[in-house]
Short mmCIF file of C-alpha atoms in Angstrom, two decimals:
data_model
loop_
_atom_site.label_atom_id
_atom_site.label_comp_id
_atom_site.label_asym_id
_atom_site.label_seq_id
_atom_site.Cartn_x
_atom_site.Cartn_y
_atom_site.Cartn_z
CA MET A 1 13.51 37.70 -2.41
CA ASN A 2 11.88 39.32 -5.40
CA ASN A 3 11.46 37.35 -8.57
CA PHE A 4 13.49 38.19 -11.65
CA HIS A 5 11.27 39.05 -14.58
CA VAL A 6 12.14 37.28 -17.85
CA LEU A 7 10.59 38.26 -21.18
CA GLY A 8 10.42 35.45 -23.73
CA PHE A 9 9.67 35.57 -27.41
CA ALA A 10 9.93 33.25 -30.38
CA GLY A 11 11.46 34.10 -33.74
CA SER A 12 8.63 32.31 -35.53
CA LEU A 13 5.03 33.46 -35.75
CA ARG A 14 3.70 29.98 -36.53
CA VAL A 15 1.09 29.07 -33.92
CA ARG A 16 2.42 25.52 -33.58
CA SER A 17 6.04 26.71 -33.64
CA TYR A 18 8.45 24.33 -31.93
CA ASN A 19 10.30 27.34 -30.61
CA ARG A 20 7.20 28.72 -28.95
CA GLY A 21 6.86 25.17 -27.58
CA LEU A 22 10.29 25.48 -25.95
CA LEU A 23 9.20 28.73 -24.29
CA GLU A 24 5.96 27.17 -23.07
CA LYS A 25 7.87 24.28 -21.56
CA ALA A 26 10.24 26.75 -19.90
CA SER A 27 7.28 28.46 -18.26
CA GLU A 28 6.21 25.11 -16.76
CA ILE A 29 9.58 24.28 -15.23
CA LEU A 30 10.80 27.66 -13.99
CA PRO A 31 13.11 27.56 -11.00
CA GLU A 32 11.97 29.55 -7.99
CA GLY A 33 13.07 33.14 -8.43
CA LEU A 34 12.17 33.50 -12.10
CA VAL A 35 8.91 34.59 -13.69
CA LEU A 36 8.48 34.32 -17.45
CA GLU A 37 6.21 36.39 -19.64
CA ILE A 38 5.87 35.19 -23.24
CA MET A 39 5.22 37.89 -25.81
CA GLU A 40 4.18 37.59 -29.45
CA LEU A 41 5.90 39.58 -32.18
CA ASN A 42 3.01 39.44 -34.68
CA ASP A 43 2.10 43.11 -34.53
CA ILE A 44 5.59 44.62 -34.63
CA PRO A 45 5.84 46.69 -37.83
CA LEU A 46 8.78 46.61 -40.23
CA TYR A 47 11.64 48.77 -38.96
CA ASN A 48 11.48 52.28 -40.37
CA ASP A 49 13.94 54.91 -39.28
CA ASP A 50 11.47 57.62 -40.36
CA GLN A 51 8.90 56.57 -37.75
CA PRO A 52 8.23 59.59 -35.47
CA LYS A 53 9.80 58.80 -32.11
CA ASP A 54 6.90 60.20 -30.12
CA ASN A 55 4.30 58.27 -32.07
CA LEU A 56 5.31 54.60 -32.09
CA PRO A 57 2.63 52.03 -32.96
CA GLU A 58 1.11 50.53 -29.81
CA ALA A 59 2.56 47.02 -30.24
CA LEU A 60 6.03 48.44 -30.72
CA LYS A 61 5.76 50.75 -27.72
CA GLU A 62 4.64 47.82 -25.61
CA PHE A 63 7.49 45.66 -26.92
CA ARG A 64 10.06 48.29 -26.03
CA GLU A 65 8.50 48.88 -22.61
CA LYS A 66 8.50 45.17 -21.85
CA ILE A 67 12.16 44.84 -22.80
CA THR A 68 13.08 47.84 -20.68
CA GLY A 69 11.18 46.38 -17.73
CA ALA A 70 12.61 42.87 -18.03
CA ASP A 71 15.64 41.66 -16.08
CA ALA A 72 16.50 39.27 -18.90
CA LEU A 73 15.26 37.92 -22.22
CA LEU A 74 14.70 34.33 -23.29
CA ILE A 75 14.80 33.99 -27.07
CA ALA A 76 13.83 30.83 -28.94
CA SER A 77 14.24 31.05 -32.69
CA PRO A 78 14.17 28.77 -35.67
CA GLU A 79 16.88 29.11 -38.28
CA TYR A 80 15.76 30.50 -41.63
CA ASN A 81 18.34 30.44 -44.40
CA TYR A 82 21.36 29.82 -42.16
CA SER A 83 20.44 32.87 -40.04
CA ILE A 84 17.88 34.14 -37.57
CA THR A 85 14.42 34.90 -38.87
CA GLY A 86 13.64 38.27 -40.39
CA VAL A 87 10.92 38.56 -37.76
CA LEU A 88 13.44 38.28 -34.91
CA LYS A 89 16.03 40.50 -36.60
CA ASN A 90 13.39 43.16 -37.22
CA ALA A 91 12.35 43.11 -33.54
CA LEU A 92 15.98 43.40 -32.40
CA ASP A 93 16.52 46.29 -34.85
CA TRP A 94 13.64 48.20 -33.20
CA ALA A 95 15.07 47.47 -29.75
CA SER A 96 18.55 48.72 -30.51
CA SER A 97 18.73 51.46 -33.13
CA ASN A 98 20.41 54.75 -32.39
CA THR A 99 17.30 56.56 -33.56
CA PHE A 100 14.97 55.04 -30.98
CA GLY A 101 17.55 54.18 -28.34
CA ASN A 102 19.36 50.93 -27.64
CA ILE A 103 17.43 49.31 -24.81
CA MET A 104 19.29 46.02 -25.30
CA LYS A 105 22.56 47.35 -23.94
CA GLY A 106 23.69 45.17 -21.03
CA LYS A 107 20.51 43.06 -21.22
CA ILE A 108 21.08 39.43 -20.22
CA VAL A 109 19.80 37.04 -22.90
CA ALA A 110 19.32 33.27 -22.82
CA ILE A 111 19.07 31.50 -26.18
CA MET A 112 17.46 28.30 -27.44
CA GLY A 113 16.49 27.00 -30.83
CA ALA A 114 14.68 24.06 -32.38
CA SER A 115 14.60 22.75 -35.93
CA ARG A 116 12.99 19.87 -37.74
CA GLY A 117 16.36 18.94 -39.24
CA LEU A 118 19.69 17.66 -38.00
CA PHE A 119 21.48 20.88 -37.10
CA GLY A 120 19.24 22.41 -34.46
CA THR A 121 19.64 26.09 -35.49
CA THR A 122 23.42 26.10 -34.97
CA ARG A 123 24.06 28.56 -37.80
CA GLY A 124 21.16 30.82 -36.85
CA GLN A 125 22.43 31.01 -33.26
CA LEU A 126 25.89 32.08 -34.48
CA HIS A 127 24.30 34.99 -36.36
CA LEU A 128 22.17 35.79 -33.32
CA ARG A 129 25.26 35.94 -31.10
CA GLN A 130 26.94 38.31 -33.55
CA VAL A 131 23.88 40.55 -33.56
CA LEU A 132 23.65 40.48 -29.75
CA HIS A 133 27.32 41.41 -29.56
CA ALA A 134 26.68 44.32 -31.95
CA ILE A 135 23.93 45.68 -29.72
CA ASP A 136 26.00 45.19 -26.57
CA ALA A 137 23.63 42.71 -24.95
CA ARG A 138 24.93 39.97 -22.64
CA PRO A 139 24.05 36.54 -24.06
CA LEU A 140 24.71 33.55 -21.81
CA SER A 141 27.43 31.50 -23.45
CA ARG A 142 26.34 28.19 -21.90
CA PRO A 143 24.44 25.94 -21.99
CA GLU A 144 23.76 26.02 -25.72
CA ILE A 145 20.43 24.45 -26.71
CA PHE A 146 20.24 23.07 -30.23
CA VAL A 147 17.07 21.00 -30.49
CA ARG A 148 17.34 18.66 -33.50
CA LYS A 149 14.58 16.64 -35.18
CA ALA A 150 11.99 18.57 -33.22
CA GLY A 151 9.20 16.67 -34.93
CA ASP A 152 10.14 13.60 -32.87
CA LEU A 153 10.30 15.42 -29.52
CA PHE A 154 6.86 17.02 -29.35
CA ASP A 155 3.54 15.22 -28.90
CA ASP A 156 0.57 15.60 -31.21
CA SER A 157 -0.78 18.60 -29.34
CA GLY A 158 2.51 20.46 -29.64
CA HIS A 159 3.97 19.86 -26.18
CA LEU A 160 7.64 19.13 -25.74
CA VAL A 161 7.86 15.69 -24.17
CA ASP A 162 11.51 14.74 -24.62
CA THR A 163 13.06 14.48 -21.16
CA ALA A 164 16.64 15.19 -22.25
CA THR A 165 15.56 18.45 -23.90
CA ILE A 166 13.45 19.42 -20.89
CA GLU A 167 16.52 18.82 -18.69
CA LYS A 168 18.59 21.08 -20.96
CA ILE A 169 16.02 23.87 -20.67
CA LYS A 170 16.12 23.49 -16.87
CA GLU A 171 19.90 23.90 -17.00
CA LEU A 172 19.57 27.04 -19.10
CA LEU A 173 17.00 28.55 -16.73
CA THR A 174 19.20 27.74 -13.75
CA ALA A 175 22.19 29.36 -15.44
CA LEU A 176 20.04 32.39 -16.21
CA LEU A 177 18.93 32.66 -12.58
CA GLU A 178 22.51 32.37 -11.34
CA THR A 179 23.64 35.05 -13.78
CA LEU A 180 20.87 37.38 -12.63
CA LYS A 181 21.69 36.79 -8.97
CA ALA A 182 25.38 37.52 -9.59
CA LYS A 183 24.67 40.67 -11.58
CA MET B 1 18.38 42.06 -78.34
CA ASN B 2 15.89 42.03 -75.54
CA ASN B 3 16.66 43.87 -72.36
CA PHE B 4 17.38 41.97 -69.17
CA HIS B 5 14.94 42.92 -66.43
CA VAL B 6 16.53 43.73 -63.06
CA LEU B 7 14.48 44.15 -59.88
CA GLY B 8 16.07 46.40 -57.28
CA PHE B 9 15.17 46.92 -53.66
CA ALA B 10 16.70 48.55 -50.61
CA GLY B 11 17.02 47.00 -47.17
CA SER B 12 16.00 50.28 -45.56
CA LEU B 13 12.55 51.85 -45.62
CA ARG B 14 13.84 55.34 -44.86
CA VAL B 15 12.73 57.69 -47.61
CA ARG B 16 16.13 59.40 -47.77
CA SER B 17 17.99 56.10 -47.48
CA TYR B 18 21.50 56.19 -48.93
CA ASN B 19 20.92 52.69 -50.19
CA ARG B 20 17.84 53.70 -52.12
CA GLY B 21 20.06 56.51 -53.41
CA LEU B 22 22.50 53.93 -54.80
CA LEU B 23 19.64 52.21 -56.62
CA GLU B 24 18.39 55.51 -58.03
CA LYS B 25 21.84 56.32 -59.30
CA ALA B 26 22.05 52.86 -60.86
CA SER B 27 18.83 53.53 -62.76
CA GLU B 28 20.41 56.69 -64.23
CA ILE B 29 23.57 54.99 -65.48
CA LEU B 30 22.28 51.64 -66.73
CA PRO B 31 24.26 50.07 -69.54
CA GLU B 32 22.33 49.27 -72.69
CA GLY B 33 20.70 45.89 -72.28
CA LEU B 34 19.51 46.34 -68.68
CA VAL B 35 16.27 47.78 -67.37
CA LEU B 36 15.86 48.37 -63.65
CA GLU B 37 12.63 48.42 -61.68
CA ILE B 38 12.93 49.64 -58.09
CA MET B 39 10.46 48.15 -55.64
CA GLU B 40 9.62 49.19 -52.08
CA LEU B 41 9.34 46.62 -49.29
CA ASN B 42 7.14 48.76 -47.00
CA ASP B 43 4.01 46.64 -47.33
CA ILE B 44 5.57 43.19 -47.02
CA PRO B 45 4.13 41.58 -43.86
CA LEU B 46 6.17 39.73 -41.26
CA TYR B 47 6.91 36.17 -42.37
CA ASN B 48 4.34 33.73 -41.08
CA ASP B 49 4.47 30.08 -42.05
CA ASP B 50 0.75 29.78 -41.23
CA GLN B 51 -0.26 32.21 -43.99
CA PRO B 52 -2.61 30.35 -46.39
CA LYS B 53 -0.67 29.80 -49.61
CA ASP B 54 -3.61 30.63 -51.85
CA ASN B 55 -4.36 33.87 -50.04
CA LEU B 56 -1.16 35.91 -49.84
CA PRO B 57 -1.47 39.64 -49.09
CA GLU B 58 -1.37 41.69 -52.32
CA ALA B 59 2.04 43.32 -51.69
CA LEU B 60 3.61 39.95 -50.99
CA LYS B 61 2.05 38.34 -54.06
CA GLU B 62 3.37 41.20 -56.16
CA PHE B 63 6.83 40.91 -54.58
CA ARG B 64 7.02 37.21 -55.36
CA GLU B 65 5.71 37.72 -58.91
CA LYS B 66 8.26 40.46 -59.56
CA ILE B 67 11.12 38.26 -58.33
CA THR B 68 9.93 35.36 -60.46
CA GLY B 69 9.73 37.62 -63.50
CA ALA B 70 13.12 39.29 -62.99
CA ASP B 71 16.31 38.09 -64.69
CA ALA B 72 18.34 39.36 -61.75
CA LEU B 73 18.10 41.28 -58.49
CA LEU B 74 20.01 44.35 -57.37
CA ILE B 75 20.04 44.63 -53.57
CA ALA B 76 21.31 47.68 -51.70
CA SER B 77 21.19 47.34 -47.94
CA PRO B 78 22.44 49.17 -44.89
CA GLU B 79 24.03 47.17 -42.12
CA TYR B 80 22.02 47.00 -38.90
CA ASN B 81 23.75 45.39 -35.95
CA TYR B 82 26.56 43.75 -37.96
CA SER B 83 24.00 42.05 -40.21
CA ILE B 84 21.44 42.75 -42.89
CA THR B 85 18.29 44.56 -41.87
CA GLY B 86 15.33 42.64 -40.50
CA VAL B 87 13.32 44.19 -43.35
CA LEU B 88 15.58 42.60 -45.98
CA LYS B 89 15.87 39.26 -44.18
CA ASN B 90 12.11 39.10 -43.84
CA ALA B 91 11.63 39.73 -47.57
CA LEU B 92 14.19 37.04 -48.45
CA ASP B 93 12.47 34.60 -46.06
CA TRP B 94 9.19 35.09 -47.96
CA ALA B 95 10.99 34.56 -51.26
CA SER B 96 12.67 31.33 -50.29
CA SER B 97 10.76 29.25 -47.75
CA ASN B 98 9.85 25.66 -48.46
CA THR B 99 6.25 26.45 -47.56
CA PHE B 100 5.74 29.07 -50.26
CA GLY B 101 8.41 27.88 -52.68
CA ASN B 102 11.98 29.05 -53.15
CA ILE B 103 11.85 31.47 -56.08
CA MET B 104 15.41 32.67 -55.36
CA LYS B 105 17.02 29.44 -56.52
CA GLY B 106 19.52 30.23 -59.26
CA LYS B 107 18.58 33.93 -59.25
CA ILE B 108 21.50 36.20 -60.11
CA VAL B 109 21.98 38.90 -57.46
CA ALA B 110 24.16 42.02 -57.47
CA ILE B 111 24.92 43.58 -54.08
CA MET B 112 25.79 47.07 -52.87
CA GLY B 113 25.71 48.78 -49.51
CA ALA B 114 26.24 52.24 -48.02
CA SER B 115 26.79 53.35 -44.45
CA ARG B 116 27.42 56.62 -42.68
CA GLY B 117 30.40 55.07 -40.92
CA LEU B 118 33.80 53.74 -41.87
CA PHE B 119 33.03 50.13 -42.72
CA GLY B 120 30.54 50.43 -45.56
CA THR B 121 28.28 47.46 -44.61
CA THR B 122 31.11 44.90 -44.85
CA ARG B 123 29.71 42.74 -42.06
CA GLY B 124 26.15 42.99 -43.30
CA GLN B 125 27.20 41.89 -46.77
CA LEU B 126 28.95 38.81 -45.33
CA HIS B 127 25.69 37.78 -43.66
CA LEU B 128 23.80 38.53 -46.86
CA ARG B 129 26.13 36.28 -48.87
CA GLN B 130 25.61 33.46 -46.36
CA VAL B 131 21.84 33.87 -46.64
CA LEU B 132 22.00 33.97 -50.44
CA HIS B 133 24.09 30.80 -50.39
CA ALA B 134 21.50 29.15 -48.14
CA ILE B 135 18.73 29.93 -50.61
CA ASP B 136 20.80 28.80 -53.59
CA ALA B 137 20.85 32.20 -55.29
CA ARG B 138 23.80 33.28 -57.44
CA PRO B 139 25.36 36.45 -55.99
CA LEU B 140 28.02 38.16 -58.09
CA SER B 141 31.29 37.89 -56.20
CA ARG B 142 32.81 41.05 -57.73
CA PRO B 143 32.91 43.99 -57.71
CA GLU B 144 32.09 44.47 -54.05
CA ILE B 145 30.61 47.90 -53.27
CA PHE B 146 31.14 49.14 -49.73
CA VAL B 147 30.18 52.82 -49.64
CA ARG B 148 31.73 54.45 -46.56
CA LYS B 149 30.94 57.86 -45.03
CA ALA B 150 27.87 58.10 -47.24
CA GLY B 151 26.96 61.45 -45.68
CA ASP B 152 29.85 63.02 -47.58
CA LEU B 153 29.00 61.47 -50.94
CA PHE B 154 25.41 62.61 -51.42
CA ASP B 155 24.19 66.14 -52.05
CA ASP B 156 21.58 67.92 -49.97
CA SER B 157 18.71 66.58 -52.03
CA GLY B 158 19.85 62.99 -51.54
CA HIS B 159 21.59 62.34 -54.87
CA LEU B 160 24.82 60.41 -55.02
CA VAL B 161 27.42 62.78 -56.48
CA ASP B 162 30.71 61.02 -55.72
CA THR B 163 32.27 60.08 -59.05
CA ALA B 164 34.37 57.16 -57.73
CA THR B 165 31.25 55.54 -56.25
CA ILE B 166 29.27 56.13 -59.43
CA GLU B 167 32.09 54.47 -61.37
CA LYS B 168 31.93 51.46 -59.03
CA ILE B 169 28.20 51.12 -59.60
CA LYS B 170 28.80 51.22 -63.36
CA GLU B 171 31.30 48.37 -62.95
CA LEU B 172 28.79 46.35 -60.98
CA LEU B 173 26.07 46.88 -63.58
CA THR B 174 28.45 45.92 -66.37
CA ALA B 175 29.45 42.76 -64.51
CA LEU B 176 25.77 41.99 -63.98
CA LEU B 177 25.03 42.43 -67.69
CA GLU B 178 27.96 40.20 -68.68
CA THR B 179 26.82 37.53 -66.22
CA LEU B 180 23.29 37.63 -67.63
CA LYS B 181 24.55 37.40 -71.21
CA ALA B 182 26.73 34.42 -70.33
CA LYS B 183 23.94 32.62 -68.50
#
């Protein structure tokens, strides 16, 4: 059987981002049948509808090509101001506008989020689900992963060490694999 | 009496943006007592929590200084994917994070939005109000300006010509002035 190709990215650009940490842990515990490529969003420009379609900046072209080539996405985002980050929203705008073509349509998306506080990105994930509905993507509804008090769950070198959270990520990856198989 | 200084920006970078058009019209019909400066968001970088605080990029420093110096903001944004644009969210993230200091706290904000379609950015403005609540800004609750079918309301050179919409913008500016006087 061929592997399903999953593209992962974090909504935060912080190098020691807890959300990037969730993605890195996911890459260590992948079930057989999934491969995960983690991409950085640092070089994606601000969305501009005037950008000539045949002359996209290299990082943006690559981002769109990677999404098109992926069987599914794995998004891990912090919550900024009760919503997703501007960085993540900007990337999704580039991936879905009428001007450049909606390459998110029908794309299967698994979602996780971690915060330092008590609410684990619950509000941000609600906004993300509304945006994913708008662009006609297919977010997995369960399991939901709301990682609270992330500061207590990572070790000093930034690795997720909390076994309950690692188990949750395994469940999400398994659900993602099953969804891809059933597609 | 001194004038109140209003900083306006659009959530879209498109040169012929209808939302920039709303701001330009506002600058033509300002009530006595308000001055409006329109700022572009093109050079604001993607939010990065790792950015050294004492070495912000020039455009970002200027953006934050202008917000700090303004008595109020006037935001005109399209709706992208049932939400505000990534460009606008990213700018608001820079203006409000704990890392760089929330300069939006208590800031009075007037909101407008225009779309080509039938819904006039209603969903985007709901998200914007949630974000503005999160950052403890003070959005005006009324009047709400949802400009529908914008393509029919602007002339060929991009100027808003619809009298009902112009009247609405006047009402918003008057409400903004009254709010600032009562502050």
